[in-house]
Coordinates of C-alpha atoms and ligand atoms in Angstrom, one line a residue:
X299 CA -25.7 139.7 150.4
X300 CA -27.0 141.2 146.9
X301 CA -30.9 140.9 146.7
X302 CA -31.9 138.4 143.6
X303 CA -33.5 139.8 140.6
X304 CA -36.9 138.2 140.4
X305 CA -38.3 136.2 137.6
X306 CA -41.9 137.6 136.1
X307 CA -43.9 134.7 135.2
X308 CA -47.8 134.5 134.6
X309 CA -48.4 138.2 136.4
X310 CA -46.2 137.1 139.4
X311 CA -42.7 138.1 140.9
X312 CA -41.5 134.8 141.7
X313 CA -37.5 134.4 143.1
X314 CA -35.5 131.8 141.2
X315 CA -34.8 128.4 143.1
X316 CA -31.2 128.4 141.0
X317 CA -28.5 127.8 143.1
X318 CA -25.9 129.5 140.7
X319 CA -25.9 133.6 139.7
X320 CA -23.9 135.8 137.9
X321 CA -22.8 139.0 140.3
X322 CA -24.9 142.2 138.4
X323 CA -21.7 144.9 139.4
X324 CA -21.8 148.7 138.1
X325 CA -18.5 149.1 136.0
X326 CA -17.6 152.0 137.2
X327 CA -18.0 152.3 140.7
X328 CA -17.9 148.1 141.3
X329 CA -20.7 148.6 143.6
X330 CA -22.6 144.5 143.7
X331 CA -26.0 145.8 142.9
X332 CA -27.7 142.3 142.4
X333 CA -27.4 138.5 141.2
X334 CA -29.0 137.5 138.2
X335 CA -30.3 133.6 139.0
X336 CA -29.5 130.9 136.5
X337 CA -32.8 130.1 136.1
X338 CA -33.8 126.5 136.0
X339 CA -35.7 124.5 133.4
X340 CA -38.0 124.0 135.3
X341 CA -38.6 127.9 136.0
X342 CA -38.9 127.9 132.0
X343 CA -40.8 125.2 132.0
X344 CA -43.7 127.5 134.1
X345 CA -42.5 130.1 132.1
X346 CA -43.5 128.6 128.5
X347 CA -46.9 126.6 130.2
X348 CA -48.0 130.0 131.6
X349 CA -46.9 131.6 128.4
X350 CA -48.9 129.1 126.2
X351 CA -52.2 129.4 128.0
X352 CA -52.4 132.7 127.9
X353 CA -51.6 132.6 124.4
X354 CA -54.9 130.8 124.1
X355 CA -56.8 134.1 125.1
X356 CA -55.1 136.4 124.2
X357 CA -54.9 135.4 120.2
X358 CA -58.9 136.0 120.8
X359 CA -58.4 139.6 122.0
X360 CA -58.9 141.8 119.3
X361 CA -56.3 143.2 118.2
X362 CA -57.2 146.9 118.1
X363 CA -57.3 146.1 122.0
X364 CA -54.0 144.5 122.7
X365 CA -52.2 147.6 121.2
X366 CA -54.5 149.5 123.5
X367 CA -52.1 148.3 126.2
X368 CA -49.6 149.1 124.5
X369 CA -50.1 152.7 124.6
X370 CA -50.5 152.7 128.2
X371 CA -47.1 151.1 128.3
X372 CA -45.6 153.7 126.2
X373 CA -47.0 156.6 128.1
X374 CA -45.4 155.0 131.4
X375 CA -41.8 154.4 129.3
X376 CA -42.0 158.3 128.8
X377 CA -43.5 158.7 132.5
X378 CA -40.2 156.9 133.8
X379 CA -37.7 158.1 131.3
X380 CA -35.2 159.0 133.4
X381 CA -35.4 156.4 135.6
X382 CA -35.1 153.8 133.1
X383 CA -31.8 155.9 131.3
X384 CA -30.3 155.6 134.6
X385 CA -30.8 152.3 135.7
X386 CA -29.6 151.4 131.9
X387 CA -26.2 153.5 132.7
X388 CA -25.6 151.5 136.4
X389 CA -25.6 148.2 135.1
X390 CA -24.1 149.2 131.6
X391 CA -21.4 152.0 132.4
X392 CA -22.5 154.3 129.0
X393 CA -23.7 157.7 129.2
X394 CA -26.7 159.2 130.7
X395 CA -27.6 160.6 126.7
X396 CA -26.3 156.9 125.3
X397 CA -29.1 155.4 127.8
X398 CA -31.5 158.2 127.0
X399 CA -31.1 157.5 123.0
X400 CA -31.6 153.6 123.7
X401 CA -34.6 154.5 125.9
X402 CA -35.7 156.8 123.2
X403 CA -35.2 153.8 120.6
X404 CA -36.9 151.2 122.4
X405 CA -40.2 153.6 122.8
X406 CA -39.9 153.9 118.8
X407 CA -40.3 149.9 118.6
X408 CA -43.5 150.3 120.6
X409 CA -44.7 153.0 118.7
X410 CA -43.5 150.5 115.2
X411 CA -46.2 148.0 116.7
X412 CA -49.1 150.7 117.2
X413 CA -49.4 149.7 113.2
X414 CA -50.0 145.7 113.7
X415 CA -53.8 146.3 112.7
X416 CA -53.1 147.5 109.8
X417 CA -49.8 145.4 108.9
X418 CA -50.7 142.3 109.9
X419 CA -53.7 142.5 107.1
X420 CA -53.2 139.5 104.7
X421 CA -55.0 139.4 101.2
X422 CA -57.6 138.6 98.7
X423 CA -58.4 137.2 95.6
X424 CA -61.9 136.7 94.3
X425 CA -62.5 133.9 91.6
X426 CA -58.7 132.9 91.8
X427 CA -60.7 129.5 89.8
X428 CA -64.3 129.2 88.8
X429 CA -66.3 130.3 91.3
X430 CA -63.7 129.9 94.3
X431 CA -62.1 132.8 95.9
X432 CA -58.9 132.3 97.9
X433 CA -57.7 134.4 101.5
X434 CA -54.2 134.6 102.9
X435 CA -54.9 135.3 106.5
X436 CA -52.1 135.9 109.1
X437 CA -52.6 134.3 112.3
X438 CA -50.2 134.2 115.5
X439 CA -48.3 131.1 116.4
X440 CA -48.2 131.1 120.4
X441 CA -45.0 131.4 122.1
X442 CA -42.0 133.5 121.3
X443 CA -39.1 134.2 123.3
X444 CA -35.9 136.7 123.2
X445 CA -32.1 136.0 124.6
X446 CA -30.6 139.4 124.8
X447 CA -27.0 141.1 125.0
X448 CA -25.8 143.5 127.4
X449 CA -25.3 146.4 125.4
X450 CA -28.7 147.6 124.9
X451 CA -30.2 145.8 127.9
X452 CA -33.7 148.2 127.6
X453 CA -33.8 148.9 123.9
X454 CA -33.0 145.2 122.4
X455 CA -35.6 143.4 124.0
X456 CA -38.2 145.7 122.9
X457 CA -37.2 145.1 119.0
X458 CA -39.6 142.1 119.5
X459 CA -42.1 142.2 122.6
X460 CA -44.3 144.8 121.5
X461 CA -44.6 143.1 118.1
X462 CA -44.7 140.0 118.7
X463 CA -47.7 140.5 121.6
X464 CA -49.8 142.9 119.2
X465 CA -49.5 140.2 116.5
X466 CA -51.1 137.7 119.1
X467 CA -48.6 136.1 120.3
X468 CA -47.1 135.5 124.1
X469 CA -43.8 136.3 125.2
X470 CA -40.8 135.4 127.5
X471 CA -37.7 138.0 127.8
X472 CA -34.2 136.1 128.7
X473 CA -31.5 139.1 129.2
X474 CA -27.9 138.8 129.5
X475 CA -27.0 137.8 133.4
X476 CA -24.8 141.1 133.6
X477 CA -27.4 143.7 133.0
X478 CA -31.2 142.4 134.3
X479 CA -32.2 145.5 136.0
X480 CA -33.5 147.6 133.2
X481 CA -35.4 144.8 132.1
X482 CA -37.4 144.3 135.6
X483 CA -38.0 148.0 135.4
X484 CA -39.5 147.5 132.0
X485 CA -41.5 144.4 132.9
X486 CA -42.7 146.5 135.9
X487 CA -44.1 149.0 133.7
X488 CA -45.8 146.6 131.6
X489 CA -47.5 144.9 134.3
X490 CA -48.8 148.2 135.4
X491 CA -49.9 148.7 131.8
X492 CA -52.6 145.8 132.6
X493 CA -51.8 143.5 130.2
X494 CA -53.2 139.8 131.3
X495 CA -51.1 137.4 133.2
X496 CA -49.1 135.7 130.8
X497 CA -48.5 137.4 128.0
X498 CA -45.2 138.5 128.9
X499 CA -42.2 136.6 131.1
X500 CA -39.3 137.2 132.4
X501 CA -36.7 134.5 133.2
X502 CA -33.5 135.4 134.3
X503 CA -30.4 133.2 133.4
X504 CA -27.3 132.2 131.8
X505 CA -26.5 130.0 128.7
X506 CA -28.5 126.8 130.4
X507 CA -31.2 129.1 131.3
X508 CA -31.0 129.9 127.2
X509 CA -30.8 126.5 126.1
X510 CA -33.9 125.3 128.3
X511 CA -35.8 128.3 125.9
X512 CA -34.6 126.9 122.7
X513 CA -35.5 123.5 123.2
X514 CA -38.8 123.8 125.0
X515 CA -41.6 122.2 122.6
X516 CA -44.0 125.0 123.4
X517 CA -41.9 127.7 122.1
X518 CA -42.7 128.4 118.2
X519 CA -39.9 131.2 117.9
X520 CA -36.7 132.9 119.4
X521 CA -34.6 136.2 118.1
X522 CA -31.5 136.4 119.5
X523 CA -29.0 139.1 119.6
X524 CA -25.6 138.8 120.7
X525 CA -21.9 137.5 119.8
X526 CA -21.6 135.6 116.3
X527 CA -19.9 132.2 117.9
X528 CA -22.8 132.1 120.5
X529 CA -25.8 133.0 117.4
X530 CA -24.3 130.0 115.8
X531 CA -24.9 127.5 118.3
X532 CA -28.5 129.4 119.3
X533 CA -29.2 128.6 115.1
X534 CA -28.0 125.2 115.1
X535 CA -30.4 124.5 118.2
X536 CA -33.1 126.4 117.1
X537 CA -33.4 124.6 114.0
X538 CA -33.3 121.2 115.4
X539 CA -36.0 122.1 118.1
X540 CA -37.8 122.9 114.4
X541 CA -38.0 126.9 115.6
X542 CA -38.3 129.9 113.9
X543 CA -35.4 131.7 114.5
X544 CA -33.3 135.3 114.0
X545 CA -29.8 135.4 115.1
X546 CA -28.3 138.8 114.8
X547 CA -25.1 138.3 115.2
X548 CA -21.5 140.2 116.1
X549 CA -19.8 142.7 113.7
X550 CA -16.7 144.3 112.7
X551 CA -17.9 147.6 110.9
X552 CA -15.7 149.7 108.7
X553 CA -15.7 152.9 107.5
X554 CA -14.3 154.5 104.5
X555 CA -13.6 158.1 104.1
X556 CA -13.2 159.7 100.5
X557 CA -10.4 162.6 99.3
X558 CA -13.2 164.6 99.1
X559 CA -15.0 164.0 102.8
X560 CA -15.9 167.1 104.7
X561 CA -13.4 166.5 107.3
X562 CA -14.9 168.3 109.6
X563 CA -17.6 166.4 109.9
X564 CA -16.8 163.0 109.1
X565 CA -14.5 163.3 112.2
X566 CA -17.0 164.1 114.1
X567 CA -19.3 161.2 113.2
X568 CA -16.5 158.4 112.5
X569 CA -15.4 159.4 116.5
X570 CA -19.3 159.0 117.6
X571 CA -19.2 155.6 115.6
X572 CA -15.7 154.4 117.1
X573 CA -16.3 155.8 120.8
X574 CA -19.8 156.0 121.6
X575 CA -21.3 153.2 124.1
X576 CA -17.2 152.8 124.2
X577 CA -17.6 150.8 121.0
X578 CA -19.4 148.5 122.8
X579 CA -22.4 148.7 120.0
X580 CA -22.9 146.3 117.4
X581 CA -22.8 149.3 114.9
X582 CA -19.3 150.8 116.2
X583 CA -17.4 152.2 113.3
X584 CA -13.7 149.6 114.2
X585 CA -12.0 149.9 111.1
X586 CA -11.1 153.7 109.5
X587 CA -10.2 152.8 105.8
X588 CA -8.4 156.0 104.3
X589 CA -8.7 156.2 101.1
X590 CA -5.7 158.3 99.0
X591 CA -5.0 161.9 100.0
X592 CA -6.8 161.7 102.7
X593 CA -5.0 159.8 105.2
X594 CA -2.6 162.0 106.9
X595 CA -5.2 165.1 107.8
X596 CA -8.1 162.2 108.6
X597 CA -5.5 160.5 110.9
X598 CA -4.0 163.4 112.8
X599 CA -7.9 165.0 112.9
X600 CA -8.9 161.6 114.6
X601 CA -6.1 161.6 117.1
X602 CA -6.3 164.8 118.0
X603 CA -10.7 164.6 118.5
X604 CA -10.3 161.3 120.3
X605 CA -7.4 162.7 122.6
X606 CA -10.2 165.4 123.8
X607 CA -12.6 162.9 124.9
X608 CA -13.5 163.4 128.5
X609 CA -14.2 159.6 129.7
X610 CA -16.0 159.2 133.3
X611 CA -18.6 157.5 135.2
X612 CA -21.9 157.7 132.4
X613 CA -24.0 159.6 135.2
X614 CA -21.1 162.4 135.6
X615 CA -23.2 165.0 133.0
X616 CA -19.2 166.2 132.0
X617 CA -18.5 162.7 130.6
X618 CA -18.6 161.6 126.9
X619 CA -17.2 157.9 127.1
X620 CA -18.4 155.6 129.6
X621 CA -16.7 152.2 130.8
X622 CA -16.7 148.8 129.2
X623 CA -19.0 146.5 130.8
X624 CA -17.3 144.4 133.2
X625 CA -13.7 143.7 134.6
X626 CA -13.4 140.4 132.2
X627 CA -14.3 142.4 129.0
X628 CA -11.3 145.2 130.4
X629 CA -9.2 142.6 130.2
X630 CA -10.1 141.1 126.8
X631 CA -9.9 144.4 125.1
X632 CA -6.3 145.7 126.3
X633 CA -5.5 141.8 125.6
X634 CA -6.3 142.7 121.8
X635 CA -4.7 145.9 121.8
X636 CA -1.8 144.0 123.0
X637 CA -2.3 141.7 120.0
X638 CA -2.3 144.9 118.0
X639 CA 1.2 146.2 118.9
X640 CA 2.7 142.7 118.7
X641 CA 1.4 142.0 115.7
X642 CA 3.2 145.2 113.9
X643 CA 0.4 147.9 114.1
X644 CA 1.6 151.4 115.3
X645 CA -0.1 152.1 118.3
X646 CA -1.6 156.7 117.9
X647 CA -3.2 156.5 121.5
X648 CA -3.6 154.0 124.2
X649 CA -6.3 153.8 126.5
X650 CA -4.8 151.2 128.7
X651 CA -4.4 152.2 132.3
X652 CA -6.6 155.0 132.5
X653 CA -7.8 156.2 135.9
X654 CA -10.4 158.0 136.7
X655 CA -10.4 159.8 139.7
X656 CA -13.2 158.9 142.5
X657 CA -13.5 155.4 140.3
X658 CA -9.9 153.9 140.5
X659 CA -11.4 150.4 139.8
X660 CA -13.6 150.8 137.1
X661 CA -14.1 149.5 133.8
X662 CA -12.1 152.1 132.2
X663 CA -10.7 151.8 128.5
X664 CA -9.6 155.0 126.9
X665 CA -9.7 155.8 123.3
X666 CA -7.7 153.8 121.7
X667 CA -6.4 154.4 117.9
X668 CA -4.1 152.2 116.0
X669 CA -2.4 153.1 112.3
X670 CA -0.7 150.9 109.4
X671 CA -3.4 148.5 110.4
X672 CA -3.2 145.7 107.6
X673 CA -6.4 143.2 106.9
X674 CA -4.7 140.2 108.2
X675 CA -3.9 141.6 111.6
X676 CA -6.4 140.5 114.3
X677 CA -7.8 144.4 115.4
X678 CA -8.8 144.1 111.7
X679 CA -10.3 140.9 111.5
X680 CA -12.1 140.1 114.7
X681 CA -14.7 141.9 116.8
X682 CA -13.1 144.0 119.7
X683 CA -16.1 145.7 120.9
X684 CA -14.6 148.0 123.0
X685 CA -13.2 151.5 122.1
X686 CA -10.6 151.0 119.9
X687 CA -10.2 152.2 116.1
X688 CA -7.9 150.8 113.5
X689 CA -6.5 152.8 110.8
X690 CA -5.9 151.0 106.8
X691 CA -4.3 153.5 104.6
X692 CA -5.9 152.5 100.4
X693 CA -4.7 153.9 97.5
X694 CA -8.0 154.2 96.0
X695 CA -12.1 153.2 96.2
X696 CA -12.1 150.2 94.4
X697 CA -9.4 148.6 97.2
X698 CA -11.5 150.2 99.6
X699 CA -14.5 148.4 98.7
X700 CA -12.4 145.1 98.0
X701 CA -10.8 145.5 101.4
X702 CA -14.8 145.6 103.5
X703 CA -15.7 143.1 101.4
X704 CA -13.2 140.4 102.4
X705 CA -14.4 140.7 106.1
X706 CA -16.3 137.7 107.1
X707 CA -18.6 140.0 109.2
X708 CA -21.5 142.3 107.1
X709 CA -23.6 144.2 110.2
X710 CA -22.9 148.0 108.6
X711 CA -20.8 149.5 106.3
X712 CA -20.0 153.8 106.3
X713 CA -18.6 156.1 103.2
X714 CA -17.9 159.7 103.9
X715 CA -17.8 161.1 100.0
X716 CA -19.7 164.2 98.5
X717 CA -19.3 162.5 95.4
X718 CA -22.7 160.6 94.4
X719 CA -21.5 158.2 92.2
X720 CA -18.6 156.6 95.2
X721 CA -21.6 156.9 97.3
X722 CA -23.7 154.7 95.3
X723 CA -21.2 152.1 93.8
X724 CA -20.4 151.8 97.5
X725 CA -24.4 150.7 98.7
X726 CA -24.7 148.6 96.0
X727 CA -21.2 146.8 96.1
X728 CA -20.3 146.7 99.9
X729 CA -22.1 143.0 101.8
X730 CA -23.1 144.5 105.1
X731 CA -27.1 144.9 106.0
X732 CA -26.5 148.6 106.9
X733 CA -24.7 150.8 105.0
X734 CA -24.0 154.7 106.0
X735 CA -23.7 157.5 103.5
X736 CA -22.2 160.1 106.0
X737 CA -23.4 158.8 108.9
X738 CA -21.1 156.9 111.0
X739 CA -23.9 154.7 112.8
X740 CA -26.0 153.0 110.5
X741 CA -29.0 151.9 112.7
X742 CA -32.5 151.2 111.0
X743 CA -35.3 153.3 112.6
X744 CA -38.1 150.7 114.2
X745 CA -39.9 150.7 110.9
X746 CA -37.5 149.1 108.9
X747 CA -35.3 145.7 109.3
X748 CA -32.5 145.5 111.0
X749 CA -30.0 142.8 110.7
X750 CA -26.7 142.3 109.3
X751 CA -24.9 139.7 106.3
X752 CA -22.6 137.1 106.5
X753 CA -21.6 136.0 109.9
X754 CA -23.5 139.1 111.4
X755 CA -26.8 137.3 110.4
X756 CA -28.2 133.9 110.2
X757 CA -32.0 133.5 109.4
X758 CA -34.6 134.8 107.2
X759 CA -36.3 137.6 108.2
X760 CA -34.5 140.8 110.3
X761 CA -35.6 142.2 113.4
X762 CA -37.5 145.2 113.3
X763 CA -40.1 146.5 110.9
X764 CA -42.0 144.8 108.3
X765 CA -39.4 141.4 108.5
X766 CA -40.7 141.6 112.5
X767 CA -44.8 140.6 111.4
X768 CA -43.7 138.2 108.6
X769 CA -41.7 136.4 111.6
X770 CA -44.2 136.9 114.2
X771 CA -47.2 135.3 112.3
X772 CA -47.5 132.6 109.9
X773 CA -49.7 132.9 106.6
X774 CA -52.7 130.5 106.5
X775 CA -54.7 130.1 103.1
X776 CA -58.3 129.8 102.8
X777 CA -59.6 128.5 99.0
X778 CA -63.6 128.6 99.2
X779 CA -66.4 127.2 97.3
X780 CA -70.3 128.0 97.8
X781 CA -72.9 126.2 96.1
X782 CA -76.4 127.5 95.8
Ligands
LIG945 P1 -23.4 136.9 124.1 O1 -23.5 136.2 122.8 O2 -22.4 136.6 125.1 O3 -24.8 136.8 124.9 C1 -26.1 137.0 124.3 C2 -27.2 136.3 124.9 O4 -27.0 134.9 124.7 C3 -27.2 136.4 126.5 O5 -28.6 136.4 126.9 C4 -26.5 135.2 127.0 O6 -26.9 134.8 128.3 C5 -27.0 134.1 126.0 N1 -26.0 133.0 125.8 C6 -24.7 132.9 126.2 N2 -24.2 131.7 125.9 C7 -25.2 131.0 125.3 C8 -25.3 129.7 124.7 N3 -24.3 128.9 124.7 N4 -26.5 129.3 124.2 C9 -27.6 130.2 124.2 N5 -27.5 131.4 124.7 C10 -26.4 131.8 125.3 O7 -23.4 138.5 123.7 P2 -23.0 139.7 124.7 O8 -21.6 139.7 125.1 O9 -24.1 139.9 125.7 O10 -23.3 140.9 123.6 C11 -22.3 141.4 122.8 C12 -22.4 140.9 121.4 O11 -23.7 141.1 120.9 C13 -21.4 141.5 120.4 O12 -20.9 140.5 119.6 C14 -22.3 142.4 119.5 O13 -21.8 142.6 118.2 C15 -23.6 141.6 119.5 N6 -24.7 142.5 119.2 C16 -25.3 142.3 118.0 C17 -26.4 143.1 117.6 C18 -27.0 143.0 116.3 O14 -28.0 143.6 116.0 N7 -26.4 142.3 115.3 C19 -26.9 144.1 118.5 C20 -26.3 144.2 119.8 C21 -25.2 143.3 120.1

């Protein structure tokens, strides 16, 4: 039998009572390496209680100190770096460098929150009326919790710990059933970091396991990150629970190349964007919108780049696309690609039933490219996540533009121009959070927000930077009067 994946709750590994699990299996070689236990309510319930009283400390511990413990957590990210980029690629099935640029990313959020002294300062205004001055303080709220995708199973989580504890505040980590491991490596690391029992928990669970976290009364706040149709229901119950709440949603990114692109190397970013993580990011580049002259050299360039791709198990050093997550995701991709040739588009390459050898089972899905892609056809409209990129062919930039803008999704946008003036018109028209300007993945660095439009994002403030301390404390105002 699997072994369990513990729960981390109030400084202890504690094993879940749940009697159901989801099966934690690497995609490629379909090894069972764990279950992930459906955490109870009542395991969130300790969760949140232990959570809350240590909140009550821990908001007293200065703050120049709590990030203290933050750079001894760092320090043993970098210590384990490998460790953590492999683990990442045995649940995931991405590449060793994939998992070391996530690992690399999620160190980058701790080194965001190294700051909080100075950015969670608040402000001043002396004789603001006749002898009364007036303070905006920022104070932390008490409990905030995450629920987590699979994709980035190390680096997602940590767009929000480490700022949310240096701001004050107490934390509890939910991550997707299917990949839990890099997560317990992570929480062992920051146990070993020293930081009190409490402050950060780890339950492990499944959609009831989330909706015990968004209705418990002790929890103030909870980002989410995952599928739009599931950030919708995770807003809907935040807001009644009256929670704060940041749902960064699902996507459906397009990029537009110019007649006047450097081929060369747009190709080699738009295939990064389309094929990296196996397009299993909520950046991927899905939608390749040609624009004029360009179309028949970008198309055939594309084909003929993708074609090369060497896909494999991620831990093969030789392999530059790893597999899709599970065997049910498999399946729901080469279901939309099927969609895709029924529905009139003319399949370039198809990365259905490709074997690997040594790995017969796994996850596989090769590159995958589709042409004479038109916007009302499903691979152009919905969210495939997986690796598969779908060619329009537009007469000119303003259809471009039009064409982007009439997708219900807005996470990131791409152009690939030298021409300033397409490049601008293009970040100031196009409604996506992200946009690219020759650069195929549009992912904000850890100081600055990160969050999409449309159905892609539903709250106030994004993840990430400056948005993360305006989320993660509230604003109290002081208006004082002395007499003589
Ligand atoms: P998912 O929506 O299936 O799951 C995300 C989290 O929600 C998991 O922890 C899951 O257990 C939990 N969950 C599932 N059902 C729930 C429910 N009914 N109520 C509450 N919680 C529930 O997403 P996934 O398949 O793990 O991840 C892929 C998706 O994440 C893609 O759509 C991708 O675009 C999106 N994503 C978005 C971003 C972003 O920044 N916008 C980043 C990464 C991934």
């Amino acid at each position: 039998m699997a072994e369990r994946v513990k729960n981390y709750v109030n400084g202890e590994w504690v094993e879940s009572s749940a009697e159901s699990t989801t099966p934690v299996v690497n995609p490629a070689t379909c090894e069972l390496m764990a279950e992930t236990p459906h955490s109870t309510r009542q395991e969130v319930d300790a969760a949140a209680e232990a959570a809350y009283e240590a909140f009550l400390e821990w908001r007293q511990t200065p703050v120049v100190k709590r990030v203290r413990y933050l750079h001894n957590f760092k320090t043993l990210l970098e210590e384990n770096f490998e460790e953590l980029s492999q683990t990442v690629v045995k649940e995931n099935g991405k590449t060793m460098d994939e998992a070391r640029g996530e690992v690399l990313r999620g160190i980058e959020s701790v080194e965001f929150a190294f700051g909080v002294p100075s950015l969670m300062t608040g402000f001043k205004v002396e004789d603001i009326a006749a002898g009364i001055d007036e303070t905006a303080e920022r104070q932390p709220l008490g409990v905030f919790a995450a629920l987590t995708p699979f994709n980035f199973p190390m680096m997602v989580p940590l767009w929000f710990l480490p700022t949310a504890i240096a701001c004050g505040n107490t934390y509890i980590v939910k991550p997707s059933p299917m990949t839990p491991l890099s997560m317990n490596l992570v929480f062992e690391l920051l146990e070993e970091s020293g930081l009190p029992e409490g402050v950060v928990n780890l339950v492990h669970g499944d959609a009831g396991t989330a909706t015990a976290v968004m209705e418990h009364p002790l929890i103030k706040g909870v980002s989410f990150v995952g599928s739009t149709h599931v950030g919708k229901i995770v807003y809907e119950t935040c807001a009644r629970y009256g929670k704060r709440v940041q749902v960064q949603g699902g996507a459906k990114n397009y990029l537009a190349v110019m007649p006047d692109a450097d081929l060369e190397k747009s190709v080699a970013n738009i295939l990064g964007s389309a094929y990296g993580c196996a397009g299993q990011r909520c950046l991927a580049g899905s939608v390749l919108v040609a624009v004029g002259d360009v179309y028949e050299p970008l198309r055939d360039a594309i084909k003929e780049a993708a074609a090369k791709l060497k896909v494999g198990y991620g831990l093969d050093p030789e392999t530059q696309m790893g597999t899709v997550v599970s065997a049910q995701a498999k399946n729901r991709i080469e279901g939309m690609i099927q969609k895709g040739v029924d529905e009139g588009a003319e399949i370039l390459l198809d990365g259905r039933n490709v074997k690997i050898d040594g790995f017969e089972d796994g996850n596989f899905v090769g590159p995958t490219i589709f042409d004479k892609v038109t916007p009302s056809m499903s691979i152009a409209r919905e969210e495939i996540f997986g690796p598969v990129l779908s060619i329009m062919h537009v007469p000119d930039f303003e259809t471009a533009v039009d064409t982007i803008n009439a997708s219900r999704y807005g996470n990131a946008a791409s152009i690939f121009t030298n021409n300033g003036h397409y490049a601008r018109e293009f970040k100031y028209r196009v409604n996506a959070g992200n946009i690219g300007v020759n650069i195929g993945v549009a992912a904000a660095a850890a100081w600055f927000p990160f969050g999409g439009q449309k159905d892609s994002f539903f709250g106030d403030t994004h993840g990430q930077g400056p948005d993360s301390i305006q989320f993660f404390t509230d604003h109290k105002v002081i208006v004082e009067r002395w007499f003589e």
